[in-house]
C-alpha atoms as a PDB file:
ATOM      1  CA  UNK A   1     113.908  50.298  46.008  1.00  0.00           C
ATOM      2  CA  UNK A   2     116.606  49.292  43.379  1.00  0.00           C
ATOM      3  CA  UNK A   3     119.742  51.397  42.370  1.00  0.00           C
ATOM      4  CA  UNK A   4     122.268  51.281  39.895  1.00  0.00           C
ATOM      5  CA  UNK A   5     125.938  52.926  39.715  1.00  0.00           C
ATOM      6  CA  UNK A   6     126.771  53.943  36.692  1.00  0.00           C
ATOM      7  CA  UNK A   7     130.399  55.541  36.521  1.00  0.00           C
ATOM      8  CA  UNK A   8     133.189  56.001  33.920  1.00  0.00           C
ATOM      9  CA  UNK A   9     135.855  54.629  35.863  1.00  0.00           C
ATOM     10  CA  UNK A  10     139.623  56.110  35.007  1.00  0.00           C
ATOM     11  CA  UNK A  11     141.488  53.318  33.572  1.00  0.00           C
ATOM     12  CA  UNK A  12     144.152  52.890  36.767  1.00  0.00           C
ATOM     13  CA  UNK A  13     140.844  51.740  38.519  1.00  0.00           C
ATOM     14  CA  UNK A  14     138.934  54.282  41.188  1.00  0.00           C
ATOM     15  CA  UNK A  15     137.921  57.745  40.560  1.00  0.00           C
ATOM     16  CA  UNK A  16     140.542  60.395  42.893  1.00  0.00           C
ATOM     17  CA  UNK A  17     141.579  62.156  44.328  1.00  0.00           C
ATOM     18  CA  UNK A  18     139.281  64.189  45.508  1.00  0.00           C
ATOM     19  CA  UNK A  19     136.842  62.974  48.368  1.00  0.00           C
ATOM     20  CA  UNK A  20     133.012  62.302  47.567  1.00  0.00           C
ATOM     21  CA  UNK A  21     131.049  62.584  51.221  1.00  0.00           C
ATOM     22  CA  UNK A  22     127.829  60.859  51.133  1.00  0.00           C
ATOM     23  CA  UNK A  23     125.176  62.021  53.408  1.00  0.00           C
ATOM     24  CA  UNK A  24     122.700  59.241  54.484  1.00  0.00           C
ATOM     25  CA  UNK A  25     119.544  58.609  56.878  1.00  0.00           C
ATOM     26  CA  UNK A  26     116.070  58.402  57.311  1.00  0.00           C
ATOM     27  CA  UNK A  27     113.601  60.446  55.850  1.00  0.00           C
ATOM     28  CA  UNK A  28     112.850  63.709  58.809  1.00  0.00           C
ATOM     29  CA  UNK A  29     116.642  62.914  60.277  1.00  0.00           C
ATOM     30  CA  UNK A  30     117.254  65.977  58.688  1.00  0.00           C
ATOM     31  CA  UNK A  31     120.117  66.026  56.325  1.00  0.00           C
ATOM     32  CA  UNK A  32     118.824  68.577  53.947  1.00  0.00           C
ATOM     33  CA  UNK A  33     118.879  71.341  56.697  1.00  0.00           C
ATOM     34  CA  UNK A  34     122.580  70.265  58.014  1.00  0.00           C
ATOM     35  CA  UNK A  35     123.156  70.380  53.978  1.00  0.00           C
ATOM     36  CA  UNK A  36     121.865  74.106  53.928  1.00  0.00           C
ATOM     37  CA  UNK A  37     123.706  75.146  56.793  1.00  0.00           C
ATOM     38  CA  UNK A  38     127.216  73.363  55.391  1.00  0.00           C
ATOM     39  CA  UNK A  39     126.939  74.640  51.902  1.00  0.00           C
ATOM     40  CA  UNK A  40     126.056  78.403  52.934  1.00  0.00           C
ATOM     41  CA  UNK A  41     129.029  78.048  55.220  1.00  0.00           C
ATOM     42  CA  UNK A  42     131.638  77.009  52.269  1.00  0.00           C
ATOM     43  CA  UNK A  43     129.752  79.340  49.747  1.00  0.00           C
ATOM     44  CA  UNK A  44     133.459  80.889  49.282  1.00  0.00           C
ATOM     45  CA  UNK A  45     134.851  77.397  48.863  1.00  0.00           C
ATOM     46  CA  UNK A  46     135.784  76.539  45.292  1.00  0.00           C
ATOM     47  CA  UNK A  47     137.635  72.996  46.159  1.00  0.00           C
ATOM     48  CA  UNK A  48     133.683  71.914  48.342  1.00  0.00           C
ATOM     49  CA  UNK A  49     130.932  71.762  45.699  1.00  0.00           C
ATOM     50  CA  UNK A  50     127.144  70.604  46.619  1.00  0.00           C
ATOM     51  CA  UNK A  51     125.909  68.977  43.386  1.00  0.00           C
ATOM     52  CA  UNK A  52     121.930  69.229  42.305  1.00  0.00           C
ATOM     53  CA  UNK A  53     120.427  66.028  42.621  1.00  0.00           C
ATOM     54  CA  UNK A  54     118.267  64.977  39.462  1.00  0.00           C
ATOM     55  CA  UNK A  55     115.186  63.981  40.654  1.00  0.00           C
ATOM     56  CA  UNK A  56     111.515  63.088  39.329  1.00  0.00           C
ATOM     57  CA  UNK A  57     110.251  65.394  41.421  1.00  0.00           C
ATOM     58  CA  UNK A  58     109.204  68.892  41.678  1.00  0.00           C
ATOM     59  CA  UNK A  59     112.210  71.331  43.245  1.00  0.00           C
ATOM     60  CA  UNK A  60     110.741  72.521  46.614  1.00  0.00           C
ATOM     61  CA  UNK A  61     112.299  74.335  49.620  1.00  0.00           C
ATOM     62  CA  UNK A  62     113.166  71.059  51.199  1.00  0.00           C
ATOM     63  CA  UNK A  63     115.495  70.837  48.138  1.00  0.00           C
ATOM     64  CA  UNK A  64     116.724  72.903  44.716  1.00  0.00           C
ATOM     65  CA  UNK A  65     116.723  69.592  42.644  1.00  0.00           C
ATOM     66  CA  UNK A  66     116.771  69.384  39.014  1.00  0.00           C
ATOM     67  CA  UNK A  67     113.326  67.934  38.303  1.00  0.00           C
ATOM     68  CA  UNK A  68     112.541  65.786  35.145  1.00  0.00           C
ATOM     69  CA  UNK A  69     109.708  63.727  34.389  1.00  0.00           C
ATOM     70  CA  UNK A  70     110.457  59.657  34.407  1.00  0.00           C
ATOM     71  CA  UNK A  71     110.905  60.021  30.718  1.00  0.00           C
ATOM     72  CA  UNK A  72     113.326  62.657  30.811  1.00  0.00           C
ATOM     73  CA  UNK A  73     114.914  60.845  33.330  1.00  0.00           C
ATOM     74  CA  UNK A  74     115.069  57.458  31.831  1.00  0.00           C
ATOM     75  CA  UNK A  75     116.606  59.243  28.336  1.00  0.00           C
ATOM     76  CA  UNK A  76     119.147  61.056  30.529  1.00  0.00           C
ATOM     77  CA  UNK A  77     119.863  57.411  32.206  1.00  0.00           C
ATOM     78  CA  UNK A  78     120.442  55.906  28.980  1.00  0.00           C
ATOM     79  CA  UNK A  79     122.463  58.565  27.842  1.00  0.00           C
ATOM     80  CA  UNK A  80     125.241  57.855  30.376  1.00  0.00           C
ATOM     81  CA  UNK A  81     124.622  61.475  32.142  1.00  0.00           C
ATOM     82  CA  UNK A  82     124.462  60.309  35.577  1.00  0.00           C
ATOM     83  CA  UNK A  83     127.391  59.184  37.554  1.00  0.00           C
ATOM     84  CA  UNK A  84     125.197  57.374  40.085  1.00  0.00           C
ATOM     85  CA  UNK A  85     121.281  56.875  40.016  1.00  0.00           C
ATOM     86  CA  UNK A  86     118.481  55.081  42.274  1.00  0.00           C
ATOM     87  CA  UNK A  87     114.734  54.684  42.719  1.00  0.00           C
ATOM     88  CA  UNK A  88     113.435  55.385  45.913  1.00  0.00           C
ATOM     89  CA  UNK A  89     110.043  56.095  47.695  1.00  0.00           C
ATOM     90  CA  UNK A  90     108.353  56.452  43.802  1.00  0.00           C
ATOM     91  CA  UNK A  91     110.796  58.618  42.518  1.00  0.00           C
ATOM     92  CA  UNK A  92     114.153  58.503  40.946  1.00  0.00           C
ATOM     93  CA  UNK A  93     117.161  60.271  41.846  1.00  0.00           C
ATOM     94  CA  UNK A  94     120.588  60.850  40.536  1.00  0.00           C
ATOM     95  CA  UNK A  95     124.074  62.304  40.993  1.00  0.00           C
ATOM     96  CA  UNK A  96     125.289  64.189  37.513  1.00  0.00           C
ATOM     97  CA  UNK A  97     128.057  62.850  35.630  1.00  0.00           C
ATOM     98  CA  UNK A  98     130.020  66.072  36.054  1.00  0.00           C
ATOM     99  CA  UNK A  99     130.846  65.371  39.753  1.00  0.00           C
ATOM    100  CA  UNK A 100     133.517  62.860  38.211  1.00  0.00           C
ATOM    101  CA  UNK A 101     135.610  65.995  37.111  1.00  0.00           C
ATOM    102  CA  UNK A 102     135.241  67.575  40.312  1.00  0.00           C
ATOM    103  CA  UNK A 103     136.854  64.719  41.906  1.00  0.00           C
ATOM    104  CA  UNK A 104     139.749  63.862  39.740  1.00  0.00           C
ATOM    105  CA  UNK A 105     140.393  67.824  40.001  1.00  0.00           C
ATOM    106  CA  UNK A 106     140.708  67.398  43.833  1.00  0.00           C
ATOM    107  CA  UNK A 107     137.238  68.969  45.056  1.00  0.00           C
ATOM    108  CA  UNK A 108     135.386  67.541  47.722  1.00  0.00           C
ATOM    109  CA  UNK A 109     131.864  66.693  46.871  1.00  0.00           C
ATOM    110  CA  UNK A 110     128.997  66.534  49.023  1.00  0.00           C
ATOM    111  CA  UNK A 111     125.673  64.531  48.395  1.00  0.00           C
ATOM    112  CA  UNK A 112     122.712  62.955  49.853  1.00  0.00           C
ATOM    113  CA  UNK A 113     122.321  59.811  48.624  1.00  0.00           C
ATOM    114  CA  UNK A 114     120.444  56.443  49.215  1.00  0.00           C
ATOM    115  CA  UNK A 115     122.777  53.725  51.841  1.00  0.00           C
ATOM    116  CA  UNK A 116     121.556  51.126  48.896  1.00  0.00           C
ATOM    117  CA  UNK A 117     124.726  52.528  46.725  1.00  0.00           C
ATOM    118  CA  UNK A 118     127.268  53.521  49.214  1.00  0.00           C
ATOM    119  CA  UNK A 119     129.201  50.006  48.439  1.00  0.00           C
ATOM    120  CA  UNK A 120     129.290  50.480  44.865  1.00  0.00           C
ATOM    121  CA  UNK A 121     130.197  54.275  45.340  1.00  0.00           C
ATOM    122  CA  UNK A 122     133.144  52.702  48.240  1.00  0.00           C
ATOM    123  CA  UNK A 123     134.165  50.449  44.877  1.00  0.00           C
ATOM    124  CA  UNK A 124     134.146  53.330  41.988  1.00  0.00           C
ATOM    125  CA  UNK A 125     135.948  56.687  44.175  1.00  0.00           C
ATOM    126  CA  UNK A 126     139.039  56.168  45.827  1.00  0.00           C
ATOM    127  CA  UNK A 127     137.976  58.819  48.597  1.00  0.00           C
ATOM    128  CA  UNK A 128     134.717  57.992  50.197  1.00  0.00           C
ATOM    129  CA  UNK A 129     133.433  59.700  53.696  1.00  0.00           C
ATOM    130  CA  UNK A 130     130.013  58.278  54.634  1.00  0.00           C
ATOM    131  CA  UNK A 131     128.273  60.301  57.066  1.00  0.00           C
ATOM    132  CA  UNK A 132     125.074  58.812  58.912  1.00  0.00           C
ATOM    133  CA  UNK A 133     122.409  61.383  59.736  1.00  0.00           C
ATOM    134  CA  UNK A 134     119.750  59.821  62.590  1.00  0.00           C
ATOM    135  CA  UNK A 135     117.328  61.149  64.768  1.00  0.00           C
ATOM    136  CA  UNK A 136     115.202  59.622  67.597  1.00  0.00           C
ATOM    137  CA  UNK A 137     111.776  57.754  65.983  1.00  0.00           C
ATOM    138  CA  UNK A 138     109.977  60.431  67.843  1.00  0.00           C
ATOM    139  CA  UNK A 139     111.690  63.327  66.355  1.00  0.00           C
ATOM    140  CA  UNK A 140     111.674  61.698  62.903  1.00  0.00           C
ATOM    141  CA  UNK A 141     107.931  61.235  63.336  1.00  0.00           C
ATOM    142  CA  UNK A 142     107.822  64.927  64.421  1.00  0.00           C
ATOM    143  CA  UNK A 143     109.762  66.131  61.391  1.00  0.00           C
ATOM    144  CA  UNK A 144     107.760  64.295  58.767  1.00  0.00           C
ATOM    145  CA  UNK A 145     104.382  65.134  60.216  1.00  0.00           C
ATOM    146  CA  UNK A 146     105.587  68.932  59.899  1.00  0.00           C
ATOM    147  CA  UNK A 147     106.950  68.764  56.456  1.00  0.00           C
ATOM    148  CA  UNK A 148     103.532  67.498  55.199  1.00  0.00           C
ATOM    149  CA  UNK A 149     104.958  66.566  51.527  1.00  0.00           C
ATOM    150  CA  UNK A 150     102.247  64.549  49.525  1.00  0.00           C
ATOM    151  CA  UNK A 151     105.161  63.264  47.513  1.00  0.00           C
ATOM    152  CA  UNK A 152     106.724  61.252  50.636  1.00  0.00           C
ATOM    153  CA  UNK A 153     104.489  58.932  50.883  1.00  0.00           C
ATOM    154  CA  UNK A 154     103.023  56.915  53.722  1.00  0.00           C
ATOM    155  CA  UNK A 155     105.043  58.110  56.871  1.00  0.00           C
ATOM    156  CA  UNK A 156     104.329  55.176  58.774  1.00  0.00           C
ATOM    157  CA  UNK A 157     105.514  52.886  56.031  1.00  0.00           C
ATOM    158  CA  UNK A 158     108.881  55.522  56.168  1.00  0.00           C
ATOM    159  CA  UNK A 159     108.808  55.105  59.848  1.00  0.00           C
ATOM    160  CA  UNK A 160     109.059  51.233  60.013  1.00  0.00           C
ATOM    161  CA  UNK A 161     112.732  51.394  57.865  1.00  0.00           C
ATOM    162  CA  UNK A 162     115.519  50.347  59.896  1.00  0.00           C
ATOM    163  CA  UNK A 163     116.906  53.478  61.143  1.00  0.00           C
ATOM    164  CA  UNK A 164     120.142  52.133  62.519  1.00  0.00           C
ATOM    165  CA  UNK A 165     120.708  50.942  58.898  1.00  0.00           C
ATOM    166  CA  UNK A 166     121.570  54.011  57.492  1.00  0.00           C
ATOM    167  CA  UNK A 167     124.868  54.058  60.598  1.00  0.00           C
ATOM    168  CA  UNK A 168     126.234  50.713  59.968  1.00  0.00           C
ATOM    169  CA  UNK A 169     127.955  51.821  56.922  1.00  0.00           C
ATOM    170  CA  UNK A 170     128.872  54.983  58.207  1.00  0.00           C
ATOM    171  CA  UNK A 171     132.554  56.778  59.279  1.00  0.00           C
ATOM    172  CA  UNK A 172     130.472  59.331  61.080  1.00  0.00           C
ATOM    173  CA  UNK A 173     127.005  59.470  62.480  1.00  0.00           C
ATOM    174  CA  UNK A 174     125.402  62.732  63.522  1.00  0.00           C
ATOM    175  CA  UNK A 175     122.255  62.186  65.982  1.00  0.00           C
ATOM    176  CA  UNK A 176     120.444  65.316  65.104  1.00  0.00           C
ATOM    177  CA  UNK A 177     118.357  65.992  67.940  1.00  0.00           C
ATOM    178  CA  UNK A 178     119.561  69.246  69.522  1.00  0.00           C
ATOM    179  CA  UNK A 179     120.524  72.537  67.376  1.00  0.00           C
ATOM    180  CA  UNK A 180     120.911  72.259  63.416  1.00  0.00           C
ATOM    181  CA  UNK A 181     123.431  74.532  63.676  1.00  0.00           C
ATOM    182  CA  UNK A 182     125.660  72.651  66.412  1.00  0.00           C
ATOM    183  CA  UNK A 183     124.976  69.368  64.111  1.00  0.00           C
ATOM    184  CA  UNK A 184     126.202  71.249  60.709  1.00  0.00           C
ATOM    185  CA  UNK A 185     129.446  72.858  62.263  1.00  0.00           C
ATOM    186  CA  UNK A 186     129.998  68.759  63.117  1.00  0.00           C
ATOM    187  CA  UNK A 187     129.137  68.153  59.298  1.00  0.00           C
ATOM    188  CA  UNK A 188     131.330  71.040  58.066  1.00  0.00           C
ATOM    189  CA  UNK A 189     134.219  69.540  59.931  1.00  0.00           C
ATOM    190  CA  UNK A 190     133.936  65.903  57.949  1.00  0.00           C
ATOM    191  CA  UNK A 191     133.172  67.833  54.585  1.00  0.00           C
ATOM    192  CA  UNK A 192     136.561  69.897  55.312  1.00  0.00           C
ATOM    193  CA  UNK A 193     138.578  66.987  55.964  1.00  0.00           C
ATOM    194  CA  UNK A 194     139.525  68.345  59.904  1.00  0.00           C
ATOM    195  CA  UNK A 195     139.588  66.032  63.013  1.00  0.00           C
ATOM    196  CA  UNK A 196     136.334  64.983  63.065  1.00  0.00           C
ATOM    197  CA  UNK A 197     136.582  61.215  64.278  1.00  0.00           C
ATOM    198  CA  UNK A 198     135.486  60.732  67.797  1.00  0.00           C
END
């Protein structure tokens, strides 16, 4: 896995004021459903905004991703369109540029993105949330076997990453192993900024 940040920074340093709340965990922990769930829930919510993730990788209904081919991808790298990108699990991923302006207008922005660039993203926003989304190695085992994706890879391989990796960065972790809708009211509460440290 590698990963690069790739921001313009404003010139007084970190990019504010809004907040930028990364979602993290392993694969099957089930962020993209608490993801669902939170942005249908703040649909009305002009100052929350879920960004597309560019990815090489076919949009599904795991996730609405903008998909490019690596070559598209690469170009769109070199053009400076991405404000953060990273390789994982044969694919590529990025955050667009245009979540920048979100921020310094005062939005929150949401994203699921790889723990490998949370310390560079802590170093380029002024405003960073880090939620941790886990799940039991049972239940992760459970979730992957269900969402049968050819493009995931080996699970077992997926399986053997450090789980409790993904929390040691975290403000928040969310063990999601009861109802997804109990879990995303939880995530809805970080995302909005309410008293959601335990």
């Amino acid at each position: 896995m590698s990963e690069t940040v790739a921001t313009a920074n404003d010139a007084a340093g970190a990019i504010g004021p809004g907040r930028l709340v990364l979602v993290v965990g392993p694969s099957g922990a089930g962020k993209d459903t608490l993801l669902r769930l939170a942005q249908a829930a703040c649909a009305d919510d002009h100052d929350v905004v879920f960004p597309r993730r560019v990815v090489t990788r076919a949009s599904s209904a795991d996730e609405d991703n903008i998909a490019l081919s690596p070559d598209e991808f690469a170009r769109a790298r070199d053009h400076g369109d991405f404000a953060v990108h990273w390789d994982a699990h044969g694919h590529s991923y990025a955050l667009p540029l245009e979540i920048n302006d979100d921020i310094r207008a005062g939005r929150a922005v949401v994203a699921n993105v790889s723990r490998t660039v949370i310390a560079a993203l802590r170093q380029n926003y002024a405003n960073v949330v880090v939620v941790a989304i886990t799940a039991p190695p049972d239940v992760l085992a459970q979730r992957l076997a269900a969402r049968a994706r050819n493009t995931d890879g080996n699970i077992a391989d997926r399986l053997t990453r450090s789980v409790d990796d993904a929390s040691a960065n975290a403000d928040v972790t969310i063990l999601n192993a009861g109802s997804a809708e109990y879990h995303s009211r939880h995530l809805l509460r970080v995302i909005r900024n309410e008293c959601w440290r335990e």
